Amino acid sequence: MAEFSAYLEALKRPFQKVCRLRFLNWDGSTAFSVDNDSKNPHSKAFIAEGSLSVNLQNGVRRTASVTLDGVDQVFAYQVNSLWFGQEIALDEGLVLPSGEPYYLQQGVFLLQEPTESVEPAKRTITYKLVDKWANLDGTLWGYLDGTYQGLLGANIFQQINALLRTEKGNGRLVDPVAPVYTEYYNGKTQELADGTMANLVDAPYTLTVNPESGTYAAVILGFTEMLNAWVGYDAAGRLRIDASQDDISDESKPVCYEFSMGQAELCSLSYTDKPAEVYNDYIVVGDTLENGTQPVGRSSVIDPVSDVNVNLIGIKTKFEMKSGVATVTQCGDLAVWNVKRSAALKKNVAATCSQIFHIQENELVTIVRTDKPGNPIERHLVMGFSRPLASNGAMTISAVSVNDLPNSAGY
């Protein structure tokens, strides 16, 4: 905590950025690293070029590119050098006032499309890096070798655990790192088509994914759709499943950074309104069930604080047929999530600022608007960000105003 506090203080004044790549062993430990530390034997290969981009979405969230000096061929893409499936961790940070570097992990990546550039005076290797989801969706690995059939009534998280612990054929697991699961669904139930009550974390129907184009990612997405959940890899390289329903309490999430107009860290703000993309009423219809009925869920923005509520601008409806949805609870949760996100699209916020390394997607930042009467504090949910790996250059944060994530009524 003392180091983190020192890091936060260092952000408020000019600092020396540090950046490194850690090449990982199969068990996740570090084999060796490349950074801008002159004491590191591999430091001569480090070139501070490239960028990191993060977006909150189901699936691939993190991508990066980096350039290394390839003169000594240490980083050639080949077996016994950098091998197929090689994982690389990216860390960024700064030098503390004590003189010690302070790093924060930004993701665990896989090599995709390495490119070697040869010129008379230099040879460089550029890596396109993509997060571990590419190991599940068929981009680098992940196609099924047969039909996958889930278990009706079995715990969804346990079925995902079993899938990730499948042996790949070379003695390695699909993902040996234990996932992180939300506790939001614990103790919650829903009514099935036959009228019985079941735990929300138990599969309400049999998930089937065919091998023709089916992937491990498709299986995981199929399970998370049963919960209407967020799924993706976090900065530590762990698969996370978070409740989209929990986004209703965005404004109560912890704040990862507080900006104020006039501070050196904040460079500029840009607000974009998109009224054509706003819907304040969502209807979701699920699959036809064996008894001939179809589950339906509907959600409308009735929050008087929201300026897109139906009583103010009228009803603007979006209708969606959703396969793989079999209960009224699922339809209702999906309708609430969709209408909330659609209403939030009305105002996107882009902030450019100095590089800040602990900001993460789906967290809050605040901005004290000293340019407005009363100095109001605006709360924004981070949807993504990008920044250069080099020391110079600002980062850009994409967010939505929490005030525009309205409470909605589901029925």
PDB file of C-alpha atoms in Angstrom, residues 225-362:
ATOM      1  CA  GLU A 225     -25.451 -15.977 -22.075  1.00  0.00           C
ATOM      2  CA  MET A 226     -27.478 -18.142 -19.699  1.00  0.00           C
ATOM      3  CA  LEU A 227     -26.481 -15.617 -17.020  1.00  0.00           C
ATOM      4  CA  ASN A 228     -26.342 -12.459 -19.183  1.00  0.00           C
ATOM      5  CA  ALA A 229     -22.817 -12.003 -17.835  1.00  0.00           C
ATOM      6  CA  TRP A 230     -19.640 -10.165 -18.851  1.00  0.00           C
ATOM      7  CA  VAL A 231     -16.769 -12.494 -19.769  1.00  0.00           C
ATOM      8  CA  GLY A 232     -13.177 -11.776 -20.744  1.00  0.00           C
ATOM      9  CA  TYR A 233      -9.590 -11.844 -19.526  1.00  0.00           C
ATOM     10  CA  ASP A 234      -8.450  -9.263 -16.990  1.00  0.00           C
ATOM     11  CA  ALA A 235      -5.108  -7.499 -16.672  1.00  0.00           C
ATOM     12  CA  ALA A 236      -3.646 -10.423 -14.722  1.00  0.00           C
ATOM     13  CA  GLY A 237      -4.551 -12.944 -17.434  1.00  0.00           C
ATOM     14  CA  ARG A 238      -7.432 -14.515 -15.504  1.00  0.00           C
ATOM     15  CA  LEU A 239     -10.768 -15.287 -17.149  1.00  0.00           C
ATOM     16  CA  ARG A 240     -13.394 -13.217 -15.330  1.00  0.00           C
ATOM     17  CA  ILE A 241     -17.147 -13.615 -15.341  1.00  0.00           C
ATOM     18  CA  ASP A 242     -18.981 -10.620 -13.900  1.00  0.00           C
ATOM     19  CA  ALA A 243     -22.697 -10.002 -13.619  1.00  0.00           C
ATOM     20  CA  SER A 244     -24.049  -7.525 -16.152  1.00  0.00           C
ATOM     21  CA  GLN A 245     -27.013  -7.129 -13.810  1.00  0.00           C
ATOM     22  CA  ASP A 246     -24.601  -5.755 -11.213  1.00  0.00           C
ATOM     23  CA  ASP A 247     -23.919  -2.851 -13.572  1.00  0.00           C
ATOM     24  CA  ILE A 248     -27.177  -1.389 -12.261  1.00  0.00           C
ATOM     25  CA  SER A 249     -25.043  -0.154  -9.336  1.00  0.00           C
ATOM     26  CA  ASP A 250     -22.371   1.505 -11.490  1.00  0.00           C
ATOM     27  CA  GLU A 251     -22.464   4.660  -9.427  1.00  0.00           C
ATOM     28  CA  SER A 252     -21.515   2.723  -6.276  1.00  0.00           C
ATOM     29  CA  LYS A 253     -18.400   1.123  -7.774  1.00  0.00           C
ATOM     30  CA  PRO A 254     -15.014   2.182  -6.381  1.00  0.00           C
ATOM     31  CA  VAL A 255     -13.360   5.131  -8.101  1.00  0.00           C
ATOM     32  CA  CYS A 256      -9.932   4.300  -9.562  1.00  0.00           C
ATOM     33  CA  TYR A 257      -8.932   7.904 -10.322  1.00  0.00           C
ATOM     34  CA  GLU A 258     -10.153  11.403  -9.564  1.00  0.00           C
ATOM     35  CA  PHE A 259      -9.525  14.109 -12.149  1.00  0.00           C
ATOM     36  CA  SER A 260     -10.095  17.812 -11.750  1.00  0.00           C
ATOM     37  CA  MET A 261     -10.265  20.492 -14.403  1.00  0.00           C
ATOM     38  CA  GLY A 262      -6.991  22.386 -14.493  1.00  0.00           C
ATOM     39  CA  GLN A 263      -4.859  19.499 -13.209  1.00  0.00           C
ATOM     40  CA  ALA A 264      -1.834  18.601 -15.264  1.00  0.00           C
ATOM     41  CA  GLU A 265      -2.998  14.973 -15.663  1.00  0.00           C
ATOM     42  CA  LEU A 266      -6.173  15.927 -17.570  1.00  0.00           C
ATOM     43  CA  CYS A 267      -5.524  17.260 -21.070  1.00  0.00           C
ATOM     44  CA  SER A 268      -8.951  17.492 -22.693  1.00  0.00           C
ATOM     45  CA  LEU A 269     -12.555  16.270 -22.643  1.00  0.00           C
ATOM     46  CA  SER A 270     -14.877  15.542 -25.537  1.00  0.00           C
ATOM     47  CA  TYR A 271     -18.597  14.722 -25.249  1.00  0.00           C
ATOM     48  CA  THR A 272     -20.528  13.152 -28.117  1.00  0.00           C
ATOM     49  CA  ASP A 273     -24.313  12.785 -28.127  1.00  0.00           C
ATOM     50  CA  LYS A 274     -25.815   9.969 -30.232  1.00  0.00           C
ATOM     51  CA  PRO A 275     -29.611  10.257 -29.979  1.00  0.00           C
ATOM     52  CA  ALA A 276     -30.159   8.079 -33.060  1.00  0.00           C
ATOM     53  CA  GLU A 277     -28.637   5.106 -31.204  1.00  0.00           C
ATOM     54  CA  VAL A 278     -30.762   5.480 -28.078  1.00  0.00           C
ATOM     55  CA  TYR A 279     -33.588   3.064 -27.206  1.00  0.00           C
ATOM     56  CA  ASN A 280     -35.465   3.450 -23.939  1.00  0.00           C
ATOM     57  CA  ASP A 281     -37.625   0.336 -24.255  1.00  0.00           C
ATOM     58  CA  TYR A 282     -36.346  -3.187 -24.962  1.00  0.00           C
ATOM     59  CA  ILE A 283     -38.314  -6.364 -25.604  1.00  0.00           C
ATOM     60  CA  VAL A 284     -36.450  -9.699 -25.616  1.00  0.00           C
ATOM     61  CA  VAL A 285     -38.146 -12.905 -26.782  1.00  0.00           C
ATOM     62  CA  GLY A 286     -36.459 -16.236 -26.129  1.00  0.00           C
ATOM     63  CA  ASP A 287     -36.635 -19.674 -27.756  1.00  0.00           C
ATOM     64  CA  THR A 288     -39.892 -21.546 -28.313  1.00  0.00           C
ATOM     65  CA  LEU A 289     -40.159 -24.092 -25.496  1.00  0.00           C
ATOM     66  CA  GLU A 290     -41.424 -27.670 -25.618  1.00  0.00           C
ATOM     67  CA  ASN A 291     -44.826 -26.567 -24.328  1.00  0.00           C
ATOM     68  CA  GLY A 292     -45.153 -24.104 -27.230  1.00  0.00           C
ATOM     69  CA  THR A 293     -44.652 -20.957 -25.167  1.00  0.00           C
ATOM     70  CA  GLN A 294     -41.932 -18.328 -25.524  1.00  0.00           C
ATOM     71  CA  PRO A 295     -40.385 -16.451 -22.577  1.00  0.00           C
ATOM     72  CA  VAL A 296     -40.549 -12.665 -22.887  1.00  0.00           C
ATOM     73  CA  GLY A 297     -38.860  -9.862 -20.972  1.00  0.00           C
ATOM     74  CA  ARG A 298     -39.277  -6.120 -21.309  1.00  0.00           C
ATOM     75  CA  SER A 299     -37.537  -3.151 -19.757  1.00  0.00           C
ATOM     76  CA  SER A 300     -38.230   0.577 -20.031  1.00  0.00           C
ATOM     77  CA  VAL A 301     -36.395   3.623 -18.761  1.00  0.00           C
ATOM     78  CA  ILE A 302     -38.701   5.336 -16.299  1.00  0.00           C
ATOM     79  CA  ASP A 303     -36.026   6.987 -14.165  1.00  0.00           C
ATOM     80  CA  PRO A 304     -37.063  10.673 -13.839  1.00  0.00           C
ATOM     81  CA  VAL A 305     -33.384  11.636 -13.534  1.00  0.00           C
ATOM     82  CA  SER A 306     -32.691  10.299 -17.033  1.00  0.00           C
ATOM     83  CA  ASP A 307     -33.458  12.637 -19.910  1.00  0.00           C
ATOM     84  CA  VAL A 308     -34.317   9.654 -22.140  1.00  0.00           C
ATOM     85  CA  ASN A 309     -37.084   8.284 -19.910  1.00  0.00           C
ATOM     86  CA  VAL A 310     -40.262   7.249 -21.699  1.00  0.00           C
ATOM     87  CA  ASN A 311     -42.375   9.898 -19.965  1.00  0.00           C
ATOM     88  CA  LEU A 312     -40.154  12.617 -21.403  1.00  0.00           C
ATOM     89  CA  ILE A 313     -39.356  11.555 -24.972  1.00  0.00           C
ATOM     90  CA  GLY A 314     -41.913   8.802 -25.527  1.00  0.00           C
ATOM     91  CA  ILE A 315     -41.305   5.094 -26.058  1.00  0.00           C
ATOM     92  CA  LYS A 316     -38.544   4.162 -28.487  1.00  0.00           C
ATOM     93  CA  THR A 317     -38.652   0.371 -28.665  1.00  0.00           C
ATOM     94  CA  LYS A 318     -36.095  -2.207 -29.762  1.00  0.00           C
ATOM     95  CA  PHE A 319     -37.349  -5.793 -30.334  1.00  0.00           C
ATOM     96  CA  GLU A 320     -34.922  -8.724 -30.225  1.00  0.00           C
ATOM     97  CA  MET A 321     -35.347 -12.454 -30.794  1.00  0.00           C
ATOM     98  CA  LYS A 322     -32.635 -14.148 -28.735  1.00  0.00           C
ATOM     99  CA  SER A 323     -31.681 -17.780 -29.276  1.00  0.00           C
ATOM    100  CA  GLY A 324     -30.332 -19.711 -26.322  1.00  0.00           C
ATOM    101  CA  VAL A 325     -32.593 -17.866 -23.866  1.00  0.00           C
ATOM    102  CA  ALA A 326     -35.146 -20.110 -22.210  1.00  0.00           C
ATOM    103  CA  THR A 327     -36.551 -18.400 -19.099  1.00  0.00           C
ATOM    104  CA  VAL A 328     -38.435 -15.218 -18.288  1.00  0.00           C
ATOM    105  CA  THR A 329     -35.677 -14.259 -15.837  1.00  0.00           C
ATOM    106  CA  GLN A 330     -33.060 -14.464 -18.593  1.00  0.00           C
ATOM    107  CA  CYS A 331     -35.189 -12.383 -20.973  1.00  0.00           C
ATOM    108  CA  GLY A 332     -35.855  -9.773 -18.310  1.00  0.00           C
ATOM    109  CA  ASP A 333     -32.211  -9.491 -17.243  1.00  0.00           C
ATOM    110  CA  LEU A 334     -31.104  -9.142 -20.867  1.00  0.00           C
ATOM    111  CA  ALA A 335     -33.755  -6.498 -21.554  1.00  0.00           C
ATOM    112  CA  VAL A 336     -32.647  -4.457 -18.516  1.00  0.00           C
ATOM    113  CA  TRP A 337     -28.987  -4.690 -19.530  1.00  0.00           C
ATOM    114  CA  ASN A 338     -29.691  -3.777 -23.157  1.00  0.00           C
ATOM    115  CA  VAL A 339     -31.863  -0.757 -22.415  1.00  0.00           C
ATOM    116  CA  LYS A 340     -29.392   0.538 -19.859  1.00  0.00           C
ATOM    117  CA  ARG A 341     -26.477   0.320 -22.285  1.00  0.00           C
ATOM    118  CA  SER A 342     -28.504   1.733 -25.154  1.00  0.00           C
ATOM    119  CA  ALA A 343     -29.543   4.737 -23.078  1.00  0.00           C
ATOM    120  CA  ALA A 344     -25.915   5.294 -22.093  1.00  0.00           C
ATOM    121  CA  LEU A 345     -24.911   5.599 -25.750  1.00  0.00           C
ATOM    122  CA  LYS A 346     -26.494   9.008 -25.853  1.00  0.00           C
ATOM    123  CA  LYS A 347     -23.352  10.541 -24.359  1.00  0.00           C
ATOM    124  CA  ASN A 348     -19.862   9.170 -24.906  1.00  0.00           C
ATOM    125  CA  VAL A 349     -17.002  10.824 -23.055  1.00  0.00           C
ATOM    126  CA  ALA A 350     -13.432  10.821 -24.391  1.00  0.00           C
ATOM    127  CA  ALA A 351     -10.721  12.090 -22.067  1.00  0.00           C
ATOM    128  CA  THR A 352      -7.077  12.541 -22.974  1.00  0.00           C
ATOM    129  CA  CYS A 353      -4.710  12.586 -20.034  1.00  0.00           C
ATOM    130  CA  SER A 354      -1.200  11.757 -18.958  1.00  0.00           C
ATOM    131  CA  GLN A 355      -0.447   8.049 -18.756  1.00  0.00           C
ATOM    132  CA  ILE A 356      -2.106   6.409 -15.733  1.00  0.00           C
ATOM    133  CA  PHE A 357      -1.383   2.710 -15.332  1.00  0.00           C
ATOM    134  CA  HIS A 358      -3.917   1.396 -12.815  1.00  0.00           C
ATOM    135  CA  ILE A 359      -7.079   2.437 -14.688  1.00  0.00           C
ATOM    136  CA  GLN A 360      -9.103  -0.598 -15.771  1.00  0.00           C
ATOM    137  CA  GLU A 361     -12.216  -1.182 -17.856  1.00  0.00           C
ATOM    138  CA  ASN A 362     -15.570  -1.344 -16.032  1.00  0.00           C
TER     139      ASN A 362
END
